[in-house]
Coordinates of C-alpha atoms in Angstrom, one line a residue:
Chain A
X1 CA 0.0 0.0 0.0
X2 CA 1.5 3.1 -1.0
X3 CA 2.0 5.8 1.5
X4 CA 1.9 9.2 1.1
X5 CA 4.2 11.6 3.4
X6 CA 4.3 15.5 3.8
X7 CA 7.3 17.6 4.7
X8 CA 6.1 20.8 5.9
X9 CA 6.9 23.3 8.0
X10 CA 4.9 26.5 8.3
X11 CA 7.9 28.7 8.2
X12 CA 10.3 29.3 5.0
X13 CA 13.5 28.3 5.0
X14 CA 14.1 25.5 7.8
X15 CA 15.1 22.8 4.7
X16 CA 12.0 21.1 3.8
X17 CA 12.9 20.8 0.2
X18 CA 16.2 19.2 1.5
X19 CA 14.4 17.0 3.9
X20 CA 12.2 16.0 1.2
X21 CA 14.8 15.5 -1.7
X22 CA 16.7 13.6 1.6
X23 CA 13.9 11.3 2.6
X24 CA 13.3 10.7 -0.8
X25 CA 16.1 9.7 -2.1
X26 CA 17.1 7.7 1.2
X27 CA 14.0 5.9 0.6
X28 CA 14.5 4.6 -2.8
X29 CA 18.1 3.7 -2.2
X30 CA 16.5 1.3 0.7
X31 CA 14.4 -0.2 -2.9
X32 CA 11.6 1.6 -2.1
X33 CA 9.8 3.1 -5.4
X34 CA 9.1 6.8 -4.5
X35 CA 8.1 9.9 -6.0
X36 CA 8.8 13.8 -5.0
X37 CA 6.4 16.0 -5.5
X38 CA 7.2 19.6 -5.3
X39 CA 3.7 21.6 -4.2
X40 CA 5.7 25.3 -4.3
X41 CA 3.7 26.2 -7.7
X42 CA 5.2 29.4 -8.9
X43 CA 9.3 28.9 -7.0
X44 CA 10.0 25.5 -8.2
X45 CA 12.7 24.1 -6.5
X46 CA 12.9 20.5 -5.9
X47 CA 13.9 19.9 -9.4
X48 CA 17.4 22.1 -8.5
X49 CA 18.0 20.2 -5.2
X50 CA 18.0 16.7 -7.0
X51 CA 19.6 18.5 -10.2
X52 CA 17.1 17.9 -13.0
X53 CA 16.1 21.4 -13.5
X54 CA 16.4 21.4 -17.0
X55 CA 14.9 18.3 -17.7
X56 CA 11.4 19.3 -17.0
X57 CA 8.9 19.3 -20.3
X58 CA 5.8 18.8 -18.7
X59 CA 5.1 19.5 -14.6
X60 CA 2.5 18.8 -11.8
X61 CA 0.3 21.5 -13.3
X62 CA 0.4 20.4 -16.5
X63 CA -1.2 16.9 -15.4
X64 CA -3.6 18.6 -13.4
X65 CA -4.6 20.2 -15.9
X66 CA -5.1 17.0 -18.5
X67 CA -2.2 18.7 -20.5
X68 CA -0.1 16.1 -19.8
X69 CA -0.2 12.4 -18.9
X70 CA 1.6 11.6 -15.3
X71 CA 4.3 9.5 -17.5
X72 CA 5.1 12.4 -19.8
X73 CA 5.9 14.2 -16.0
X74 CA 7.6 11.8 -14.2
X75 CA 11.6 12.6 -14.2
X76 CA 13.5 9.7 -13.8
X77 CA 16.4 10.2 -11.0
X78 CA 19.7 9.4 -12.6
X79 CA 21.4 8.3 -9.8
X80 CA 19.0 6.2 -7.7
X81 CA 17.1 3.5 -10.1
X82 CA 14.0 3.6 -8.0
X83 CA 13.3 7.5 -7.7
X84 CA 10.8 9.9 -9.9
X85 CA 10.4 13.6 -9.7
X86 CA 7.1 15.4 -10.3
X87 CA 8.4 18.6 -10.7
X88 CA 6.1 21.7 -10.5
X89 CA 5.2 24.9 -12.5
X90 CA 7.6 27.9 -11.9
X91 CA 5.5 30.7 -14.0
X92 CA 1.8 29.9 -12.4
X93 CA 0.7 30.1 -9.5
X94 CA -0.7 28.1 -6.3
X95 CA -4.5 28.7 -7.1
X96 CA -3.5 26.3 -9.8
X97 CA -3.6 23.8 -7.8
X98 CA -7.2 22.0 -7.2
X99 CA -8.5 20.1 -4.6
X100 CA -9.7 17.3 -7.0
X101 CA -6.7 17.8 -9.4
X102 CA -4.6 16.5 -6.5
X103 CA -6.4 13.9 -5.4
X104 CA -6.7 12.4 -8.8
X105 CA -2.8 12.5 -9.2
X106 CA -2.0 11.3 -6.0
X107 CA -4.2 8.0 -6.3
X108 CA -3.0 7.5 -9.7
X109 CA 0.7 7.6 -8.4
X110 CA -0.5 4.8 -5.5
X111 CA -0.9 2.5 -7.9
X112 CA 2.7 2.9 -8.8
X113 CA 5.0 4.0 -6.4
X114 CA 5.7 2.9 -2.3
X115 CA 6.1 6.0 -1.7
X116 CA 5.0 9.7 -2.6
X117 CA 6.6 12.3 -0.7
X118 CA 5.0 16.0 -0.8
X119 CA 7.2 18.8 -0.6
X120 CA 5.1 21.7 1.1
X121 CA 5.5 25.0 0.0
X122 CA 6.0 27.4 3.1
X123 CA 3.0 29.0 4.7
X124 CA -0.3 27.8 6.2
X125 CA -1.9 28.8 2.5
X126 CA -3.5 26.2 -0.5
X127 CA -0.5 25.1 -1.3
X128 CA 0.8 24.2 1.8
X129 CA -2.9 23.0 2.7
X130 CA -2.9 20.5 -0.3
X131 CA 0.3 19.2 -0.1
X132 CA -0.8 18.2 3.2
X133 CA -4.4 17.2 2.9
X134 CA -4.2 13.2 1.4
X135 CA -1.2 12.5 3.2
X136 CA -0.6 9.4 5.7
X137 CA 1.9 10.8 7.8
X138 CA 3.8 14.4 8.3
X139 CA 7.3 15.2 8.7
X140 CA 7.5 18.4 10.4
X141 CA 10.4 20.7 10.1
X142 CA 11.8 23.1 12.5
X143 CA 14.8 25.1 13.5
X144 CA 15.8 25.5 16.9
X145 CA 14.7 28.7 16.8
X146 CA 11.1 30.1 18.5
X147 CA 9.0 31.6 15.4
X148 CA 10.2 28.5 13.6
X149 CA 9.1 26.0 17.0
X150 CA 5.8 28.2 16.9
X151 CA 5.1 27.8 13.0
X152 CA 5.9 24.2 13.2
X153 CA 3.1 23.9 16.3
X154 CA 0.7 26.1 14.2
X155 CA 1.2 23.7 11.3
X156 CA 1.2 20.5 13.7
X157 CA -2.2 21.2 14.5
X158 CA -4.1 21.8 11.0
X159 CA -2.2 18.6 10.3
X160 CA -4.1 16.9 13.4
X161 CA -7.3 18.7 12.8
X162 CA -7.8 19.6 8.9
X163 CA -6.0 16.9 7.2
X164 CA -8.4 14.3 5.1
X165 CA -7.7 11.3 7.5
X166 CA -8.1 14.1 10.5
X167 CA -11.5 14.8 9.2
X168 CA -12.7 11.0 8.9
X169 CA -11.4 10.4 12.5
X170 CA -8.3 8.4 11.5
X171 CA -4.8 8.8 12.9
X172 CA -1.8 10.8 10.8
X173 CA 1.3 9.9 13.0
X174 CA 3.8 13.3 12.8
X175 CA 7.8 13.4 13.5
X176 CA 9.7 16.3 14.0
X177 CA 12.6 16.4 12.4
X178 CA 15.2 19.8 13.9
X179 CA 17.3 20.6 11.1
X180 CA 20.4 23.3 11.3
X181 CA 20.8 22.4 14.8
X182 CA 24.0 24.3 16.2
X183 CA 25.2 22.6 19.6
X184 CA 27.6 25.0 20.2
X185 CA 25.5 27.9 20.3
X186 CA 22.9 25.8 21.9
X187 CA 25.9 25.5 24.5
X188 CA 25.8 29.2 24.7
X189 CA 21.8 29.5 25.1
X190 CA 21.5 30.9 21.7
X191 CA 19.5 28.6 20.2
X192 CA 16.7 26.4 22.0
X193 CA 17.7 23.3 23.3
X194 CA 16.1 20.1 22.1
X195 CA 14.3 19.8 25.6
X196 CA 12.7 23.0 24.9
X197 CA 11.6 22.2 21.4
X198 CA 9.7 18.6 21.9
X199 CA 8.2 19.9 25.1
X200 CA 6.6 22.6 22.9
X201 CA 5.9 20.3 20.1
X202 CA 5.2 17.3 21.8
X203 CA 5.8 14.9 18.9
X204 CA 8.0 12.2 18.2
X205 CA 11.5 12.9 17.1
X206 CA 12.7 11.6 14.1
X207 CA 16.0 13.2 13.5
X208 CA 18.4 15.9 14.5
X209 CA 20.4 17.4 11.3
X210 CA 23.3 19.0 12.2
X211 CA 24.2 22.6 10.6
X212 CA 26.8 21.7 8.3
X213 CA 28.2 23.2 5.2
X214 CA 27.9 20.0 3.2
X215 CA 23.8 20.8 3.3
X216 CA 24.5 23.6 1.1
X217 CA 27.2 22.7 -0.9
X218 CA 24.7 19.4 -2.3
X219 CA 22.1 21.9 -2.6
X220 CA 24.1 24.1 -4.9
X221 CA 25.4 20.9 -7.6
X222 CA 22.0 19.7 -7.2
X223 CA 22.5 16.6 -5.4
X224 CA 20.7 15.4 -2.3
X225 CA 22.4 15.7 0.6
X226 CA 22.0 12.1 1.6
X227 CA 24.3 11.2 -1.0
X228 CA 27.6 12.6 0.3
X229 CA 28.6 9.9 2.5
X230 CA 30.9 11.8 4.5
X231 CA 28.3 14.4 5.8
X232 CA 27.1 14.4 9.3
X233 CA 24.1 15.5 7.9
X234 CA 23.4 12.6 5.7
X235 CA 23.6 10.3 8.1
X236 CA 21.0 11.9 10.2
X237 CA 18.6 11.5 7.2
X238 CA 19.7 8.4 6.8
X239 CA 19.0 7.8 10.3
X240 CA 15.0 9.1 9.4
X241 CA 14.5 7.1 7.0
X242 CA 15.8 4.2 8.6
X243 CA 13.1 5.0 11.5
X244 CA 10.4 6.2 9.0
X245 CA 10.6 2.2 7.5
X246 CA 9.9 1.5 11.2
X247 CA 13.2 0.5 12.0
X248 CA 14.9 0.9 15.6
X249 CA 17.2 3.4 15.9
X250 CA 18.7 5.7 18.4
X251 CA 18.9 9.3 17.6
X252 CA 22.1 10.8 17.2
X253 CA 22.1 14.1 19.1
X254 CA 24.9 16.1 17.9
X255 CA 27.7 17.4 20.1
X256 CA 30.0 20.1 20.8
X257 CA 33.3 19.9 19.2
X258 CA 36.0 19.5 22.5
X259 CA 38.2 22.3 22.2
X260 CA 41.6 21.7 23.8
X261 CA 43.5 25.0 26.0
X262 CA 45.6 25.7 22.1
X263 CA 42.4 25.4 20.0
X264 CA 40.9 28.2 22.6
X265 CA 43.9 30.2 22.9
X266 CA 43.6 30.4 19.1
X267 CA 40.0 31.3 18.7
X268 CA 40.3 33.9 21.3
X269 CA 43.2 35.5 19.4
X270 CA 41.9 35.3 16.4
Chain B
X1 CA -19.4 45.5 27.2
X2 CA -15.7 45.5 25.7
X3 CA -13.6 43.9 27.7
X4 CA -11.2 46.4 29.9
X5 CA -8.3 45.8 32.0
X6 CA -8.7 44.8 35.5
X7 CA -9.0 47.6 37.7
X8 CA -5.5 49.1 39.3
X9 CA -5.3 48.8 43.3
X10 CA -6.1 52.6 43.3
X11 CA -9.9 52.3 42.2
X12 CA -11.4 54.2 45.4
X13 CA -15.4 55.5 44.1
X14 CA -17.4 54.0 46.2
X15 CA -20.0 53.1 43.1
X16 CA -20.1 52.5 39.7
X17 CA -23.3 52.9 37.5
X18 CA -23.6 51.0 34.1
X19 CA -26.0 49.4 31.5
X20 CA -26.8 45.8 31.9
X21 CA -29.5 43.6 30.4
X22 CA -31.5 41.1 32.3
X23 CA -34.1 38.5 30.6
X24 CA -37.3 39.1 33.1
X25 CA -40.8 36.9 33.2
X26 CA -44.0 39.2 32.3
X27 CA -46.8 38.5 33.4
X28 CA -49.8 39.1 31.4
X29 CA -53.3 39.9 32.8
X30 CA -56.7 38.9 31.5
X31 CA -58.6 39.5 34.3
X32 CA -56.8 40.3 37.4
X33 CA -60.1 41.3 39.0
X34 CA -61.5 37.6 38.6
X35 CA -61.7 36.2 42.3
X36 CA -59.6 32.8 41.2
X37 CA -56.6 35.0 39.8
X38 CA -54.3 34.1 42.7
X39 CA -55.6 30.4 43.3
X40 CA -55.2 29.5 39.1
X41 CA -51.8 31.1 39.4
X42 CA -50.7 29.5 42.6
X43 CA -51.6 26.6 40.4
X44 CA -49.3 27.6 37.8
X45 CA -46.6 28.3 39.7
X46 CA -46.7 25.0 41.6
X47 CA -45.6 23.1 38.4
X48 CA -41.8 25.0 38.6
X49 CA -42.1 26.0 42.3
X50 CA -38.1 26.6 41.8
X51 CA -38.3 28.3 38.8
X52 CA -40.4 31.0 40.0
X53 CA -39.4 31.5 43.2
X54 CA -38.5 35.0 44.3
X55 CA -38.6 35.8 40.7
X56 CA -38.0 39.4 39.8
X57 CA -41.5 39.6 37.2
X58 CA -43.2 42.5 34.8
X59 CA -47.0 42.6 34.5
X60 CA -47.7 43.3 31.0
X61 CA -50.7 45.4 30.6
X62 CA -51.4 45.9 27.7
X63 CA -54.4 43.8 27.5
X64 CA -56.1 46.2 30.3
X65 CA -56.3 49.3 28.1
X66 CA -60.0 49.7 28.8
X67 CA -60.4 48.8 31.8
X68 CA -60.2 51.5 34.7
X69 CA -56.9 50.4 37.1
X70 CA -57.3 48.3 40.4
X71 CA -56.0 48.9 43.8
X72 CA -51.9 47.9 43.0
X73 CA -50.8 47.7 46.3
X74 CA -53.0 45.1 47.5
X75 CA -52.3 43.0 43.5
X76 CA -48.7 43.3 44.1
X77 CA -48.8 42.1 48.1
X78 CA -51.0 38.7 46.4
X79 CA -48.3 38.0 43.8
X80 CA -45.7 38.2 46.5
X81 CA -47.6 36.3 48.9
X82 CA -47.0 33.7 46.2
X83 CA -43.2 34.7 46.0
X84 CA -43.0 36.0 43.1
X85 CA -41.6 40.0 43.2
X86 CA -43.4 42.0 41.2
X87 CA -40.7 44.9 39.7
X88 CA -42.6 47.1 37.0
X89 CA -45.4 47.2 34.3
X90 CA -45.4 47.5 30.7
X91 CA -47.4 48.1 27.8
X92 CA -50.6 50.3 30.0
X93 CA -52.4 53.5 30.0
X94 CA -51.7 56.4 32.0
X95 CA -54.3 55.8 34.2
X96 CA -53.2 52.2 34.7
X97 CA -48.9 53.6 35.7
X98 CA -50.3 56.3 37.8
X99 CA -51.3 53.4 40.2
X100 CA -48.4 51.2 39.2
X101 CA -46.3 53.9 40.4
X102 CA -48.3 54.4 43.7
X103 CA -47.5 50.8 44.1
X104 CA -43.7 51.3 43.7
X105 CA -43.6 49.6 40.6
X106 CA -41.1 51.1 37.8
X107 CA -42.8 52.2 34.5
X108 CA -41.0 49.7 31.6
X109 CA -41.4 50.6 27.7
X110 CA -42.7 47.6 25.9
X111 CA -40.6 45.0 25.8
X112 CA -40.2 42.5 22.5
X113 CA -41.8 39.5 24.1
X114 CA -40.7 36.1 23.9
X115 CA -43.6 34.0 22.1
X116 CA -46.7 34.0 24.5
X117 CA -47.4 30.1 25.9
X118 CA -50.1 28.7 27.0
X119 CA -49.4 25.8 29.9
X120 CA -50.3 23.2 29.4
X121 CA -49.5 19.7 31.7
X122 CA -46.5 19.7 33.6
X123 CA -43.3 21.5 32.9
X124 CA -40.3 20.1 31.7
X125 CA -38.0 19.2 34.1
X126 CA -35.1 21.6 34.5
X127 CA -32.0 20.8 31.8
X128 CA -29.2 19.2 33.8
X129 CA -26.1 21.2 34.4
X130 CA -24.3 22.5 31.8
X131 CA -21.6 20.3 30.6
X132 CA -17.6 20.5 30.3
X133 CA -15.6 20.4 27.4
X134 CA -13.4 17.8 27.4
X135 CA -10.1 18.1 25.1
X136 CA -7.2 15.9 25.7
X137 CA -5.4 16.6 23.0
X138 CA -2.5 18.9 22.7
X139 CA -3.8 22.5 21.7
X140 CA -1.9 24.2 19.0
X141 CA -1.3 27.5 17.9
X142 CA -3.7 29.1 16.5
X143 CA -6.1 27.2 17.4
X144 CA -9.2 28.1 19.1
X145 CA -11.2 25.9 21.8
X146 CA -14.6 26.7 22.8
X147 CA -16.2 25.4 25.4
X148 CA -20.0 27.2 25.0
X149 CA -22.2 24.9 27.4
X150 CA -20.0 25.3 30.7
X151 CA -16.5 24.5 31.9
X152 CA -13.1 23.5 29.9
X153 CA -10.9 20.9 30.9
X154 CA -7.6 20.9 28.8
X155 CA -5.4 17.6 30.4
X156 CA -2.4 18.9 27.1
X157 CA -0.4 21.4 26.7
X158 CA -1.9 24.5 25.6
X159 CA 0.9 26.4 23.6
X160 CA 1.5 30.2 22.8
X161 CA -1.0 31.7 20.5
X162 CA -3.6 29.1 21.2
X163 CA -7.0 30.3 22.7
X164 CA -9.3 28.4 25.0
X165 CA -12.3 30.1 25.5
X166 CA -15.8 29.3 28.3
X167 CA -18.4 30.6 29.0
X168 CA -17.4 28.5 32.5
X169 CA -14.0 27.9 34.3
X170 CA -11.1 26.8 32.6
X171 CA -8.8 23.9 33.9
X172 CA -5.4 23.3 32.3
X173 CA -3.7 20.3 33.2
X174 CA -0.8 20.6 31.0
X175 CA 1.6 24.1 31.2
X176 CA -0.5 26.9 30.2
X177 CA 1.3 28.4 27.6
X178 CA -1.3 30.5 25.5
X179 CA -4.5 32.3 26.2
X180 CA -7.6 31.4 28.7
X181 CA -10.2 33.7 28.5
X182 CA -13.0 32.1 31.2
X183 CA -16.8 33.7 31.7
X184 CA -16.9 34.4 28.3
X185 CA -20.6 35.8 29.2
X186 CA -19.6 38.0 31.5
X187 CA -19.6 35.4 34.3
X188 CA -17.4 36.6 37.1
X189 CA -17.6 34.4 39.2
X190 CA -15.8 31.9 37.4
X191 CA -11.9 30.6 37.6
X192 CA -9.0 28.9 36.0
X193 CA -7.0 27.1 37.4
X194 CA -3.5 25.7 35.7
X195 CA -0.6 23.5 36.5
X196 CA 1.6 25.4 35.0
X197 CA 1.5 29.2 34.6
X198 CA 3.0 30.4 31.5
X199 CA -0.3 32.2 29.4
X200 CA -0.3 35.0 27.0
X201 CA -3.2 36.1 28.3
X202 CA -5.8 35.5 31.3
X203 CA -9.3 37.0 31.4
X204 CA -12.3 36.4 33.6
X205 CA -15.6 37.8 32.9
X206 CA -14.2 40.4 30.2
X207 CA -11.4 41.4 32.4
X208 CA -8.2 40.6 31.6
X209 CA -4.6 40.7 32.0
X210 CA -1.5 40.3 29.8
X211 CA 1.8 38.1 30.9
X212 CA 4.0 41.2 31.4
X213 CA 1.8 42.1 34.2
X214 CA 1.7 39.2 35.9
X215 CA 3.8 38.7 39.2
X216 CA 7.0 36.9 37.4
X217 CA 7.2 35.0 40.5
X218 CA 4.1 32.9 39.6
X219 CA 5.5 31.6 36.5
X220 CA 6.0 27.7 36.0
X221 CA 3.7 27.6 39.2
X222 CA 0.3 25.6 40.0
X223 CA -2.4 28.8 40.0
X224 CA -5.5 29.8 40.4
X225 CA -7.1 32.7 39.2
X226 CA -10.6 34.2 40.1
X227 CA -12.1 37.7 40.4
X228 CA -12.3 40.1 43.1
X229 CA -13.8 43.4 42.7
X230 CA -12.6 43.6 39.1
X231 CA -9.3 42.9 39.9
X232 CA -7.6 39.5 39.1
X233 CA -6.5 37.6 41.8
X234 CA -4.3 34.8 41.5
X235 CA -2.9 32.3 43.9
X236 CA -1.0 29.0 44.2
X237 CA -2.2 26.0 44.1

């Protein structure tokens, strides 16, 4: 039975579309057939993070639309055999997305695929509404960082109460997943502590993402950031997805480099 | 009435005057002169002995336009003989309030009456009391909880920018992170009580109070909060 799974956020800018091309791609590397859906209408970016930007013809949209069949849209990831990119329409806009256009892609992409993950758009608006609505199960995104905590709690809760299994009194299991976490300046009480942020959002973690420059780096040769092997970050997805299949794993909380008395002395004099 | 802040320590006037609405009973006479009027109403009134008793009540007049006024006094002395407490009239002739006001009744204007009823058989039994809300459940923000029949119970977290709202008192089991406005009516005798201190916003009865001016010491504590001469009190649990 093929699930369907939304990364979302609320806020702009915490790495959903890197959690999404992460979880994706970590997901059909385990053999799992998935698809990424990109729900930002009008500031298309999935297609850049998994580097196939200029191999989109036809988009989401377009199938909505009937101008297109889901096969002409389907982008075939050349790296991992088992992953498909729906990319989405940069030049319209999100009212171009209706409610019965989605559901009619999304059941139609069931019957293929083991997994459909939906890239939210930022915001609490249609987009991010839709690209919400059929799903199974939520990956929420945060920073540690309050308007981000307070979005993510905002967003938590049309999840729980607006969602289509919400409204037929089924339950849509959530994670949180803290991306750009810092624990140095969480050290130094300038960022909130993971305490702080699950007490808040009371769900179930699913992974801490350190802040690490290889995040970017991936992002800007379009290449998901679970591929580079050496990055703490990819493990940490790797560690999500591993859970997300059900699977037990501990969370690895990341730590404070040790500075030694000469590492100190340096940064002070520097 | 817009909600206001509570009153500062310094309110000193002895009174206040101010506009308020009440739902009164009006009684309508047919024939006040007929020599069964008390026993049929005592009769009457014996099917809701509860409901009626020492109720504030309007006689409605307006079906006594041509008739020339009785003796007041000795009406209104029957009426509270039978415990009711006869206020004002409404709807008569000049004649007719002259001897109202003899009486010490107050002169109403006429009133948009609820649909006339006959009685007939017993009444209904009283509803039962109003019932809580029951929401056990984190609440979110933005998210808005109302509780419209009585009290809220909350046993979750409530977080910042989330709204519980009763027309009762307000219980929060979980920290209290967001905003509890309780006696959304106006009821001011209602409370809230919390494990957990930490709201936006508190209001009872229309008054209210924002987090900066609570007593920081009260934080993170077990509170309650009630309403004392328009001022918010609150203590630990």
């Amino acid at each position: 039975m093929a699930k369907v799974i939304v990364v979302t956020s609320g806020k702009g800018g915490v790495g959903k579309t890197t959690t999404s091309a992460a979880i994706a791609t970590g997901l059909a590397q385990r053999g799992h057939k998935t698809v990424i859906i990109d729900f930002d209408v009008g500031l298309r970016n999935v297609d850049l993070i998994m580097g196939c930007e200029r191999r989109v013809v036809y988009d989401f949209i377009n199938v909505i639309n009937g101008d297109a069949k889901l096969s002409q849209a389907l982008i075939k990831d050349k790296r991992v055999e088992t992953l498909f990119i729906l990319a989405t329409s940069q030049t319209r806009d999100k009212d171009a997305l209706t409610e019965e256009g989605v559901k009619r892609v999304i059941d139609e992409l069931k019957t293929q695929f083991d997994y459909i993950v939906c890239d939210s758009p930022a915001g609490i608006e249609r987009g991010a509404f839709l690209a919400m609505y059929y799903a199974d199960e939520a990956v929420v995104v945060a920073n540690p960082e309050v308007s981000s905590v307070r979005d993510a709690d905002r967003m938590i809760g049309l999840v729980t109460s607006k969602s289509a299994r919400a409204e037929k009194g089924e339950t849509l299991p959530q994670h949180l997943l803290l991306t750009r976490y810092d624990a140095e300046r969480v050290e130094k009480g300038e960022m909130l502590r993971l305490e702080d942020v699950q007490e808040i959002l009371a769900v179930p973690l699913l992974a801490v993402v350190p802040e690490c420059p290889s995040v970017l780096q991936a992002s800007n040769v379009g290449m998901p950031v679970i591929l580079d092997e050496k990055s703490p970050a990819a493990k940490a997805y790797a560690e999500a997805v591993g859970r997300l299949l059900g699977e037990t794993i501990e969370i690895t909380i990341p730590k404070a480099p040790k500075r030694g008395l000469f590492d100190r002395l340096l940064r002070r004099s520097a | 009435m817009p909600p206001r802040p509570a009153a500062p320590d310094t309110a000193a006037a002895p009174f206040q005057i101010r506009g308020t609405s009440f739902t009164l009973l009006a009684l309508k006479l047919a024939d006040p002169g007929n020599p069964d009027f008390f026993a049929r109403l005592a009769e009457t009134l014996a099917l809701a002995p509860g409901f009626y008793s020492k109720a504030p009540i309007i006689l409605d007049l307006s079906a006594l336009t041509a008739t020339r006024p009785i003796d007041m006094t000795g009406f209104c002395a029957g009426l509270r003989d039978l415990g009711l407490v006869p206020v004002g009239i409404q709807g008569a002739t000049a004649a007719w309030e002259d001897a109202a006001t003899e009486a010490g009744l107050a002169v109403f204007p006429a009133g948009r009456a609820a649909e006339a009823q006959t009685v007939r058989g017993r009444a209904k039994p009283l509803a039962g009391p109003p019932k809580a809300r029951l929401v056990t459940e984190p609440v979110r923000s933005g998210q808005q909880i109302y509780a419209a029949d009585g009290d809220l119970i909350v046993t979750a977290a409530v977080s910042r920018g989330a709204e519980l709202l009763a027309e009762g008192n307000i219980h929060v089991y979980g920290p209290l992170r967001g905003r509890a406005v309780a006696g959304l009516g106006g009821d001011r005798s209602v409370r809230i009580f919390c494990r957990h201190l930490d709201a936006d916003l508190v209001s009872i009865g229309g008054f209210y109070m924002v987090s900066e001016q609570m007593d920081q010491g009260l934080i993170g504590k077990p509170v309650q909060i009630r309403l004392v001469e328009e001022r918010l009190v609150f203590e630990t649990l």
